[in-house]
Short mmCIF file of C-alpha atoms in Angstrom, two decimals:
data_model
loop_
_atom_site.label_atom_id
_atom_site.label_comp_id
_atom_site.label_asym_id
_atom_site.label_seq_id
_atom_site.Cartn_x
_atom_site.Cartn_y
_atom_site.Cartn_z
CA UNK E 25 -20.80 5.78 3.31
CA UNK E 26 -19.38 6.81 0.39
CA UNK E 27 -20.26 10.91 1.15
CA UNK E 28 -18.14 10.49 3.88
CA UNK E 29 -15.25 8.64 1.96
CA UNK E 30 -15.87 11.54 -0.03
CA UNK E 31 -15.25 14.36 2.83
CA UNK E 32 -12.31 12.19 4.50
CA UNK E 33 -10.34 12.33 0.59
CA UNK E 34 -11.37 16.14 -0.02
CA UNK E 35 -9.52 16.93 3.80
CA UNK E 36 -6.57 14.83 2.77
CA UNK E 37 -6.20 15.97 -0.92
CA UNK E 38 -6.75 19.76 0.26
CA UNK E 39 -4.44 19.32 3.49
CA UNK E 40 -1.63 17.63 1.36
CA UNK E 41 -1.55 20.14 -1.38
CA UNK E 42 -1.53 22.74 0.90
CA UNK E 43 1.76 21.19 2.32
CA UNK E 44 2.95 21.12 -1.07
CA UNK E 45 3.14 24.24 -2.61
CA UNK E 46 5.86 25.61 -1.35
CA UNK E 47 8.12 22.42 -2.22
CA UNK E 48 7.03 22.62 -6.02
CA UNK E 49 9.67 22.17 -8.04
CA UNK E 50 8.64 25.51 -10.00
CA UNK E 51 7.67 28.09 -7.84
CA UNK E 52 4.97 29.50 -9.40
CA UNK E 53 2.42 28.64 -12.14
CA UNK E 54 2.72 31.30 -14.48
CA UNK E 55 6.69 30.36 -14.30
CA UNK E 56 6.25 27.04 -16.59
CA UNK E 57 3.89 26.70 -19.66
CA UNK E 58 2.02 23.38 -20.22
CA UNK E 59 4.48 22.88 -23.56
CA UNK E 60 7.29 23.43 -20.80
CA UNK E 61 6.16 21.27 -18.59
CA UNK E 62 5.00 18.03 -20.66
CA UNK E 63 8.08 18.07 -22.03
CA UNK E 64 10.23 17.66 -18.74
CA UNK E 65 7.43 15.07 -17.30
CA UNK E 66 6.48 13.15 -20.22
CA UNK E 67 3.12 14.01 -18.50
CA UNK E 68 -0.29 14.56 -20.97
CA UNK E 69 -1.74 17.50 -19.97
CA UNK E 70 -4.93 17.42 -21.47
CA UNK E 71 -5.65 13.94 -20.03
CA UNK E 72 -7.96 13.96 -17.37
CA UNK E 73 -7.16 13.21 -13.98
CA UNK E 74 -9.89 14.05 -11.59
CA UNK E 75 -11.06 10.18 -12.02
CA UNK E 76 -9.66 6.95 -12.16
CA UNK E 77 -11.34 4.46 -13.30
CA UNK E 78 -9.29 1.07 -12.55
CA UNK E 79 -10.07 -1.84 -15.37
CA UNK E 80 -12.21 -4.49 -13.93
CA UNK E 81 -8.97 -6.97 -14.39
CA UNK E 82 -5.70 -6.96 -13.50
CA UNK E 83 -3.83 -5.72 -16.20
CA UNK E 84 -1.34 -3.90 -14.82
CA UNK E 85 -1.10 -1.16 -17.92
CA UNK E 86 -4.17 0.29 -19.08
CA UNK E 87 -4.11 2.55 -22.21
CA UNK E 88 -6.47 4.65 -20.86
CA UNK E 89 -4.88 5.88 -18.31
CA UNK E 90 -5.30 9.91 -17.06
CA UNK E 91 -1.47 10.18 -16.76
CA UNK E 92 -0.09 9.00 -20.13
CA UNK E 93 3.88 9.09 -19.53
CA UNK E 94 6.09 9.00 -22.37
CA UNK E 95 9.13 6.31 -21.30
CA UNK E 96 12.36 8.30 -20.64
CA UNK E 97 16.41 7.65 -20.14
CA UNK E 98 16.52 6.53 -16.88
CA UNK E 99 17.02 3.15 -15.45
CA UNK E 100 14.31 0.51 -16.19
CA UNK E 101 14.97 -1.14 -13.06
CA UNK E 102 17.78 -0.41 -10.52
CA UNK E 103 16.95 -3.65 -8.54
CA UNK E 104 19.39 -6.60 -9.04
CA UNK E 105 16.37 -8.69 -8.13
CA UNK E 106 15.99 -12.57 -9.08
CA UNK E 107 12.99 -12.13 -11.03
CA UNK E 108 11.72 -12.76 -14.34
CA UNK E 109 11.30 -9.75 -16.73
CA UNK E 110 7.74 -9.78 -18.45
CA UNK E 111 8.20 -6.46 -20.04
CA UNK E 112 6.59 -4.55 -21.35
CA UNK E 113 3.76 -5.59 -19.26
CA UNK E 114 6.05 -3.75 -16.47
CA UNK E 115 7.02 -0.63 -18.23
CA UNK E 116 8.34 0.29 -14.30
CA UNK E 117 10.55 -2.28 -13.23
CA UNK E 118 10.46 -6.24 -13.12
CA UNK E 119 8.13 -8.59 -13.23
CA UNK E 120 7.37 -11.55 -10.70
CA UNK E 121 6.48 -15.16 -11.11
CA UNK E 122 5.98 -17.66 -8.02
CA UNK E 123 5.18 -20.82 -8.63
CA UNK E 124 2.50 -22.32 -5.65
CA UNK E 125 0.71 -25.20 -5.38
CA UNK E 126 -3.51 -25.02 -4.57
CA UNK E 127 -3.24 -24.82 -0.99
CA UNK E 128 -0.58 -22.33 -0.56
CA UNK E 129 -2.81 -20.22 -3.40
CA UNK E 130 -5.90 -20.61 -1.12
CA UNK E 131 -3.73 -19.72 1.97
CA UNK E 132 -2.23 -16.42 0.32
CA UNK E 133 -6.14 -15.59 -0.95
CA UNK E 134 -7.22 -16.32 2.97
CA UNK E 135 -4.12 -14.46 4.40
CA UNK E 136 -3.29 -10.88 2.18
CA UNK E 137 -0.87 -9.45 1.38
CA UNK E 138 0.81 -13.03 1.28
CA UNK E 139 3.66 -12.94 3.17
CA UNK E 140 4.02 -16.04 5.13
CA UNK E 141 6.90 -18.07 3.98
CA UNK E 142 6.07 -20.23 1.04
CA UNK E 143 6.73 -23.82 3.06
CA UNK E 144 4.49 -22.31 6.22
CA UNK E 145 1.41 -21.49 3.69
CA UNK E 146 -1.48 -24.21 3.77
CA UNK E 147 -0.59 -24.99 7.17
CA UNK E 148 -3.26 -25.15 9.73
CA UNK E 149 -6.38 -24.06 7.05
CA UNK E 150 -7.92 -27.62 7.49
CA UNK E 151 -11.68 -27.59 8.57
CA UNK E 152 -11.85 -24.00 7.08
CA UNK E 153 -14.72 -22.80 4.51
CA UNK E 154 -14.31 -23.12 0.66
CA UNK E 155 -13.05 -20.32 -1.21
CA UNK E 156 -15.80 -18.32 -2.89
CA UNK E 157 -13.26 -17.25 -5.75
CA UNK E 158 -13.86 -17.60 -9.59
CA UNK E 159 -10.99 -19.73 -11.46
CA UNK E 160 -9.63 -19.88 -14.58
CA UNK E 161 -10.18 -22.14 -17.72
CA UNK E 162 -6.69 -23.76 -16.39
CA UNK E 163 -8.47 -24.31 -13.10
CA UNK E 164 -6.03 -21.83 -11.18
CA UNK E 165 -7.68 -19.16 -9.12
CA UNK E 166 -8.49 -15.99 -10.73
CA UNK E 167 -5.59 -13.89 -10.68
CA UNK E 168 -7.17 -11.15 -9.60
CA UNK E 169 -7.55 -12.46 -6.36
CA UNK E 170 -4.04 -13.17 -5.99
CA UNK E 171 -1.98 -10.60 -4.09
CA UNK E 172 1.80 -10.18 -4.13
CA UNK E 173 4.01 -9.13 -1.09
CA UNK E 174 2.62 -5.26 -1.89
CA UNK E 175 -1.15 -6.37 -1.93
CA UNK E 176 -0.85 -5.96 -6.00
CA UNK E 177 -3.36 -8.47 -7.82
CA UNK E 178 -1.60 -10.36 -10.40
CA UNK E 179 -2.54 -10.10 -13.68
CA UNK E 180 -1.70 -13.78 -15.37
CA UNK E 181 -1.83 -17.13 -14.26
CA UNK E 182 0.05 -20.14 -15.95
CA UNK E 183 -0.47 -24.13 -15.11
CA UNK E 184 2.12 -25.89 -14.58
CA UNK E 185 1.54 -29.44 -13.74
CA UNK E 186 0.00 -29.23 -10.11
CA UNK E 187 0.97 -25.71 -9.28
CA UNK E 188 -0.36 -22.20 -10.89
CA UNK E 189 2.24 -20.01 -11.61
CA UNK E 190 1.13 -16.37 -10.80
CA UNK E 191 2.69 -13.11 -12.57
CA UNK E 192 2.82 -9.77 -10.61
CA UNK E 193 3.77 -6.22 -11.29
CA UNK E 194 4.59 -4.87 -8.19
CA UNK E 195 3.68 -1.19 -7.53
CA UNK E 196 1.62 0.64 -5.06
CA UNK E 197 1.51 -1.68 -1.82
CA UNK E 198 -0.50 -1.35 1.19
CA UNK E 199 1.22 1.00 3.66
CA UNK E 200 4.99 1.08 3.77
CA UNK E 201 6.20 -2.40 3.48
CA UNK E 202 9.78 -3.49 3.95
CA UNK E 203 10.82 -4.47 0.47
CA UNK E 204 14.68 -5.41 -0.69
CA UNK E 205 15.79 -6.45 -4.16
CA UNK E 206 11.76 -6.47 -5.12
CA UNK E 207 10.47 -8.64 -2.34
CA UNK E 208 8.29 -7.35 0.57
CA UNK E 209 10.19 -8.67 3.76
CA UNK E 210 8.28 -9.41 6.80
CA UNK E 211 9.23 -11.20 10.27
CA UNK E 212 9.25 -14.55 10.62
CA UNK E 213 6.01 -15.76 13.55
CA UNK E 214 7.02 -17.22 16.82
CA UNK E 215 5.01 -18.12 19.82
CA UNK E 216 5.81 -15.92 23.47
CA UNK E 217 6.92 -12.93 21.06
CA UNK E 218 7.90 -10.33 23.04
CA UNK E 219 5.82 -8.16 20.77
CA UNK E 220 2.53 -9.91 21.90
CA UNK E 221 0.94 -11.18 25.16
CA UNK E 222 -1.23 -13.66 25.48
CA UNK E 223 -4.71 -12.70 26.57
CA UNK E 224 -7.40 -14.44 28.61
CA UNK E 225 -10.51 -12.05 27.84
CA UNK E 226 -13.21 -13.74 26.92
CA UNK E 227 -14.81 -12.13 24.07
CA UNK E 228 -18.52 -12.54 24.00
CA UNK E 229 -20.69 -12.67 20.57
CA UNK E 230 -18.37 -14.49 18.56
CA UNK E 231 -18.39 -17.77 16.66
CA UNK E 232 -15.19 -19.39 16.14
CA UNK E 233 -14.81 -18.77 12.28
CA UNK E 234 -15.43 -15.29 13.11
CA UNK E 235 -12.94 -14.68 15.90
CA UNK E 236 -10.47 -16.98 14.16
CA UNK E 237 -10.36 -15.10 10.79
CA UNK E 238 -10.35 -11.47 12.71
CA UNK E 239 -7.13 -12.76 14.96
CA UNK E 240 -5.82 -13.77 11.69
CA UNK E 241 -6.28 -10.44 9.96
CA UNK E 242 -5.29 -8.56 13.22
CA UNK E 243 -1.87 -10.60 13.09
CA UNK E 244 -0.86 -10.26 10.01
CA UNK E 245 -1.68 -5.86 9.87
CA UNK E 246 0.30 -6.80 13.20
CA UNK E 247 3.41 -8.47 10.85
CA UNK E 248 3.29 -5.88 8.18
CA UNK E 249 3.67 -2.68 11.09
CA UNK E 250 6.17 -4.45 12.20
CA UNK E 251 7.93 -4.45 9.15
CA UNK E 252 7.39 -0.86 8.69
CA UNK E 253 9.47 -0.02 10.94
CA UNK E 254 12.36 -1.24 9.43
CA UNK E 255 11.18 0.03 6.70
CA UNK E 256 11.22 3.72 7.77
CA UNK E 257 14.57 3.13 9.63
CA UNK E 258 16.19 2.78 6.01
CA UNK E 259 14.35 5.85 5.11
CA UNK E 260 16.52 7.52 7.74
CA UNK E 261 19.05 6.58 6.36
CA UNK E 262 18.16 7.72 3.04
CA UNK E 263 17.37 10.67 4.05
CA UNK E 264 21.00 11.35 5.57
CA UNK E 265 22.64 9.69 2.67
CA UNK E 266 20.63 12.25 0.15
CA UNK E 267 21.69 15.60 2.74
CA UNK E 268 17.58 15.66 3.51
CA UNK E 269 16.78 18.80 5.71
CA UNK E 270 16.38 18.09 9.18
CA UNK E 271 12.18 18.26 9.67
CA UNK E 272 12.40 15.51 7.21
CA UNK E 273 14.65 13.12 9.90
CA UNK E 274 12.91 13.56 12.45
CA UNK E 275 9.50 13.32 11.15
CA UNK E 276 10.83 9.87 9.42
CA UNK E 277 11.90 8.69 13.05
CA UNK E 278 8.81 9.47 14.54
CA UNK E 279 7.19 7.84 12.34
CA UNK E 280 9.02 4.89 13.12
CA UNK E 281 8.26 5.16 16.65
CA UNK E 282 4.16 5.13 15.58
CA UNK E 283 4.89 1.79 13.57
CA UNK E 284 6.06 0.44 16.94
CA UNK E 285 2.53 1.56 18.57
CA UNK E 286 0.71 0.38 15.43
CA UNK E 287 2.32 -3.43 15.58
CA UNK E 288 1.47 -3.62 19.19
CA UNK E 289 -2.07 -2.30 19.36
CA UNK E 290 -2.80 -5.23 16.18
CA UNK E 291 -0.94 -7.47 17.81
CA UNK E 292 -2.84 -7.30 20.98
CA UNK E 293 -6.14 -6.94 18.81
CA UNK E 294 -5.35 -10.65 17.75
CA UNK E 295 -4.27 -11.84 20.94
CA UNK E 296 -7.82 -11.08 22.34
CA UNK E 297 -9.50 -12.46 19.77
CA UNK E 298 -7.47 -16.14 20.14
CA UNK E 299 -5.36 -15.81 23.18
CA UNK E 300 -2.04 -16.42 21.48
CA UNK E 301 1.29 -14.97 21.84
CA UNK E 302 2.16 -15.20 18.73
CA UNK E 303 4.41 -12.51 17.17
CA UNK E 304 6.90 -11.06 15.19
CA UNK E 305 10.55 -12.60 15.78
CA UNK E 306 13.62 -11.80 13.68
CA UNK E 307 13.37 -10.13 10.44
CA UNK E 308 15.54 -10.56 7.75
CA UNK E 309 17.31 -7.29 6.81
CA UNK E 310 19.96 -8.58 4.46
CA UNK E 311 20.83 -6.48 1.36
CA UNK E 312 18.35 -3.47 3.05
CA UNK E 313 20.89 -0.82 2.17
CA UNK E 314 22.46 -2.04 -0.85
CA UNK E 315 22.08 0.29 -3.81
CA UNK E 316 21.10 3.80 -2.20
CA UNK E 317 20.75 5.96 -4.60
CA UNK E 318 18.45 9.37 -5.26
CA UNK E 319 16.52 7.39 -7.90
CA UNK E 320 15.80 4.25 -5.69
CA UNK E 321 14.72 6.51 -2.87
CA UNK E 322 12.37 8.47 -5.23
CA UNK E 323 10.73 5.03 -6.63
CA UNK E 324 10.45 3.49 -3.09
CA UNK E 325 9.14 6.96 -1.35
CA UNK E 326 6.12 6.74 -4.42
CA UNK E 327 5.18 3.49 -4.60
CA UNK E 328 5.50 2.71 -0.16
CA UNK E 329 4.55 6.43 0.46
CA UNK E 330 2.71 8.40 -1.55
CA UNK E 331 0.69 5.41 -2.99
CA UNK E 332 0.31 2.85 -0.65
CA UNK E 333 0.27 4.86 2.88
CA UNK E 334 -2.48 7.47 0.91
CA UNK E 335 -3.97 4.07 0.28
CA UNK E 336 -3.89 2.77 3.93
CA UNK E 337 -4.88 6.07 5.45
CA UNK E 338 -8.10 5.94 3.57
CA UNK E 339 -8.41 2.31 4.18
CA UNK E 340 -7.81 2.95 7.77
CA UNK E 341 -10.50 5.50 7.98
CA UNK E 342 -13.25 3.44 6.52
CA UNK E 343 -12.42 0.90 9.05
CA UNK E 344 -12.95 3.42 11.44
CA UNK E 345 -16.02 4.12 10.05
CA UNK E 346 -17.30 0.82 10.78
CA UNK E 347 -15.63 0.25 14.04
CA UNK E 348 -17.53 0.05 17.36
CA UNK E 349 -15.61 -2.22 19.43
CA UNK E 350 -13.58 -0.13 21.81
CA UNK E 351 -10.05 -1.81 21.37
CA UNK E 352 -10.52 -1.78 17.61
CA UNK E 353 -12.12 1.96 17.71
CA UNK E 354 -8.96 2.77 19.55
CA UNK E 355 -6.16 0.92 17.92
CA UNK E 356 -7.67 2.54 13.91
CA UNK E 357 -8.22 6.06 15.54
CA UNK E 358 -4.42 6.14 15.94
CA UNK E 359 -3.43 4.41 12.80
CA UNK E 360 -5.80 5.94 10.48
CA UNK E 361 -4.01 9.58 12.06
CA UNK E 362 -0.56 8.53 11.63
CA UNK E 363 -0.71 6.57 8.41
CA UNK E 364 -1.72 10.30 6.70
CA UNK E 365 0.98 11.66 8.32
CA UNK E 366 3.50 9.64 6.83
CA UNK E 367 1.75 9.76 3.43
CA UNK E 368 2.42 13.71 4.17
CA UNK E 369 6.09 12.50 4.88
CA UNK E 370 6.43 10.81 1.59
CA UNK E 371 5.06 13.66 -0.97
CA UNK E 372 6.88 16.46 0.79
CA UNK E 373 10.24 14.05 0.43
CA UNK E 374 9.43 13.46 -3.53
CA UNK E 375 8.63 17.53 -3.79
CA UNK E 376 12.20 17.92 -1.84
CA UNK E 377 13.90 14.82 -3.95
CA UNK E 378 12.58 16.36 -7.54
CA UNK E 379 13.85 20.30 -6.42
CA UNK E 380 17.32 18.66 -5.76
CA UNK E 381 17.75 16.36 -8.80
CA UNK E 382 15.11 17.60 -11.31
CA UNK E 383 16.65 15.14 -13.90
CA UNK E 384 14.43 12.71 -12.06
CA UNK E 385 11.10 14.36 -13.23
CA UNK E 386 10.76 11.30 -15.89
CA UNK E 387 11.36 8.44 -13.30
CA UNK E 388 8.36 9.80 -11.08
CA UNK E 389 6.41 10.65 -13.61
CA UNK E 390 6.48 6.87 -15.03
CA UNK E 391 5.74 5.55 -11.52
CA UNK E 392 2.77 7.73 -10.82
CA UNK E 393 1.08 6.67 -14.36
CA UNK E 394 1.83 3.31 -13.46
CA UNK E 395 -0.13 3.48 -10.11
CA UNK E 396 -2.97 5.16 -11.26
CA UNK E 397 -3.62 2.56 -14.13
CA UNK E 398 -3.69 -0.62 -11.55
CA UNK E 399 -6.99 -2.52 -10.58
CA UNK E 400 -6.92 -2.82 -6.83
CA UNK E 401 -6.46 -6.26 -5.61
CA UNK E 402 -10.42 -7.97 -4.99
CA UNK E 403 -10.10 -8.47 -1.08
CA UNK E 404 -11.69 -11.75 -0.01
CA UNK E 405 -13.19 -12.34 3.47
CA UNK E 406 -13.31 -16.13 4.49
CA UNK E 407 -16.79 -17.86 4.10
CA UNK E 408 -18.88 -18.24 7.28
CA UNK E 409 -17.55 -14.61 8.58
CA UNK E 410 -20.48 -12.98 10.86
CA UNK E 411 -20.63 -9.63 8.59
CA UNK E 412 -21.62 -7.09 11.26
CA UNK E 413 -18.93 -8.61 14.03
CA UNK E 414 -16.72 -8.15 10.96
CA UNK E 415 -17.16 -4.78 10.91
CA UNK E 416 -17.71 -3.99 14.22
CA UNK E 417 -14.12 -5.31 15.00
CA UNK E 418 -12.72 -2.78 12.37
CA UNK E 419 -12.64 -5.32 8.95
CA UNK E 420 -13.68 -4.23 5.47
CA UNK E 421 -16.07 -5.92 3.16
CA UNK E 422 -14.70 -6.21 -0.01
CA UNK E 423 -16.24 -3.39 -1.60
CA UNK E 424 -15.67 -1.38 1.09
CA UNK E 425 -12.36 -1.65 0.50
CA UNK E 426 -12.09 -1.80 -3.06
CA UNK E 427 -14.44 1.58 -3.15
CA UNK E 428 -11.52 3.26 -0.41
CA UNK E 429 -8.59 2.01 -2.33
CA UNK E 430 -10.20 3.69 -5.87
CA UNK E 431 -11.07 6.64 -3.63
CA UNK E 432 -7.56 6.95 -2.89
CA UNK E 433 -6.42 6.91 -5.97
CA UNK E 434 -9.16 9.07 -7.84
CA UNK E 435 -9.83 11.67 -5.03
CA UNK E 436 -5.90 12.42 -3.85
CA UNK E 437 -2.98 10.37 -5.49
CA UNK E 438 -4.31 11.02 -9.08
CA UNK E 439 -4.55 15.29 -8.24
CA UNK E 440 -1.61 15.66 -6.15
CA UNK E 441 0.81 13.94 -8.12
CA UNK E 442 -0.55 16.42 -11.11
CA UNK E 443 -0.07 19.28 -9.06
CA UNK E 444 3.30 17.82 -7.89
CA UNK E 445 4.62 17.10 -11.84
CA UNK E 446 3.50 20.00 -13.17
CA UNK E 447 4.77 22.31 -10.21
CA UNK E 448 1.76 24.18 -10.03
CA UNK E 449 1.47 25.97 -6.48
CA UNK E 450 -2.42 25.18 -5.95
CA UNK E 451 -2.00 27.02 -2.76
CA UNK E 452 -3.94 30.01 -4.82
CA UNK E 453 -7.37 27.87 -4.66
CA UNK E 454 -8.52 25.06 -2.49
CA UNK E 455 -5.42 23.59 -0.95
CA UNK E 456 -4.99 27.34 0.70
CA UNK E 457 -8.17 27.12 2.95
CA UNK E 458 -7.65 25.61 5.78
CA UNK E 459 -8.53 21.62 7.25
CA UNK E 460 -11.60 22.85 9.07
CA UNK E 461 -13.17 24.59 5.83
CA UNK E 462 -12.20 21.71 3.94
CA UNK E 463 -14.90 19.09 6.26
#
């Protein structure tokens, strides 16, 4: 398993710096010296960055880590976001603190990356397993097991009276979430969506927990497409606002258009499984397109793009992996494809968005160092879950996915965004051979 986690992040790494060398900021490597070029990144160049190794907890800055960015000028956060600053445990922005009482915990733990509307969560979980999660001495649920909007883990818990109060950094999320003013946006559920039809298949080999906590899953990838469209919609727009060539607008529309394939295909996953037409109705989009700047669009394009749709690609390739039935085989094929694509999409815009305003060197670099020194989030699967149906209907375990996400970041984010800082054209070794020499 992991050999060929290995092979699928050696193709991506080598295909995506191969895209990149001719967008370095720098031309050439004998151009810039690594005095030169530390100085302009903040970046350590004798750190290593081959591996990451992720601390076992949550702490969202680790000392150690291979990118060791020194802070800059720019902006610590150019979100007006209703948050609660917990610097400088967030040297890149905000923190978050939400306030939920045990159920709603226990729903957002059963339901990642948490975004069902706070007065919806609890709702229908009765008759379902215990948790199999560790608590604290306050008796709140580990935090690491606590994701934010961005599937982040959060990295302190507080009691207050009956609730836990949960603390979040939010970085790198999973795929290419809709987020305004610091929140992840995501559609509110109705029944008869026109997004989902309700199936009668009967699906054989199944006990209820099982098919109930796949349709579950299935639904909620199903949400979080969804959202991605929007998402990459205000990308456009970015892109226009910025005076982005054109192969960059029309790759960011057609990669729209795949998010609309993506929600559907989950969404009819989940209908199969539980025969519900439940789906994604109106999404709020208020405040998307305040505050368009260069800088924001650099932040979102590493933290949605080159973090957390690297992250998903991977992700969506060891479900793949795993996958034998043929709706799930089918539906992951496609995603797994497209979600590298747009993680292509997102480092050749940050190559593009650091030639054009290379004053904005610092505010990448800072982002990147912060990614690469998160713990990924400990994925829980319910209690009671038949393991090999789980995987058979495209699901992770959890250290499946925790070995994918730390592949990610080791094997690809961690090198590229070297390469891409420094403005080193790697083209002259690996990433010049080709995809086919690369597997």
């Amino acid at each position: 398993m992991l050999l060929r986690t290995m092979r699928n992040s050696t193709r991506f790494r080598t295909g995506l710096l191969a895209a990149l060398a001719p967008l370095l900021p720098l031309g050439c490597a004998d151009s810039v010296t690594a005095t030169d070029a530390s100085a302009d990144t903040g970046i350590d160049l004798g750190a290593p960055v081959d591996r990451v190794t992720p601390p076992d907890t949550g702490t969202p800055v680790d000392t150690g880590t291979p990118i060791d960015v020194i802070p800059s000028e720019d902006r610590p956060d150019v979100l007006d976001a209703p948050a609660v600053d917990v610097a400088p445990q967030c040297p890149t922005g905000r923190g978050k603190r939400q306030c939920m009482t045990r159920a709603q915990v226990e729903d957002r733990i059963r339901n990642p990356p948490g975004l069902r509307p706070p007065e919806d969560a609890g709702a229908g979980d009765a008759g379902l397993s215990p948790l199999d999660v560790p608590s604290e001495p306050n008796g709140c649920y580990s935090p690491r097991y606590v994701q934010s909007g961005c599937c982040n883990p959060a990295y302190a818990v507080e009691r207050e009276g009956d609730e836990c109060c949960y603390l979040w950094c939010d970085m790198a999320c999973c795929g290419r979430p809709m987020v305004v003013r610091g929140e992840a946006r995501a559609a509110t559920m109705v029944e008869a969506s026109a997004w989902s039809v309700a199936s009668e298949a009967e699906v054989a080999g199944l006990d209820a927990t099982t098919r109930a906590a796949l349709a579950r899953r299935w639904r909620d990838d199903g949400r979080m497409e969804h959202a991605s469209v929007a998402s990459f919609a205000r990308f456009t727009l970015e892109l226009m606002a910025l005076g982005a060539p054109p192969s960059l607008l029309a790759e960011a529309q057609q990669a729209a258009l795949s998010e609309v394939a993506h929600a559907r295909s989950c969404l009819a996953l989940a209908s199969r499984l539980d025969g519900s037409s439940e789906g994604p109705g109106p999404l709020d989009v208020g405040g998307a397109l305040d505050g368009i700047c260069a800088e924001k669009s650099l932040r979102d394009a590493i933290v949605e793009g080159c973090v957390g749709e690297t992250i998903a690609a991977l992700v969506a390739q060891a479900q793949l992996r795993g996958a034998t039935e043929p709706e799930a085989v089918s539906a992951l094929t496609r995603i797994a494809a497209d979600e590298e694509r747009h993680a292509h999409l997102a480092w050749r815009f940050v190559a593009w968005a650091l030639r054009e305003h290379p004053s904005l060197r610092g505010v990448a670099g800072r982002c990147f160092a912060d990614a690469l020194s998160r713990a990924p989030a400990s994925l829980v699967v319910e209690e009671g879950v038949d393991a090999r149906a789980w995987r058979a209907w495209g699901r992770l375990g959890a250290d499946e996915h925790s070995a994918a996400v730390r592949e990610a970041l080791s094997e690809v984010i961690a090198p590229c965004a070297k390469a891409l800082m420094l403005g080193e054209p790697v083209g002259r070794s690996a990433a010049g051979r080709s995809l086919s020499e690369a597997t």
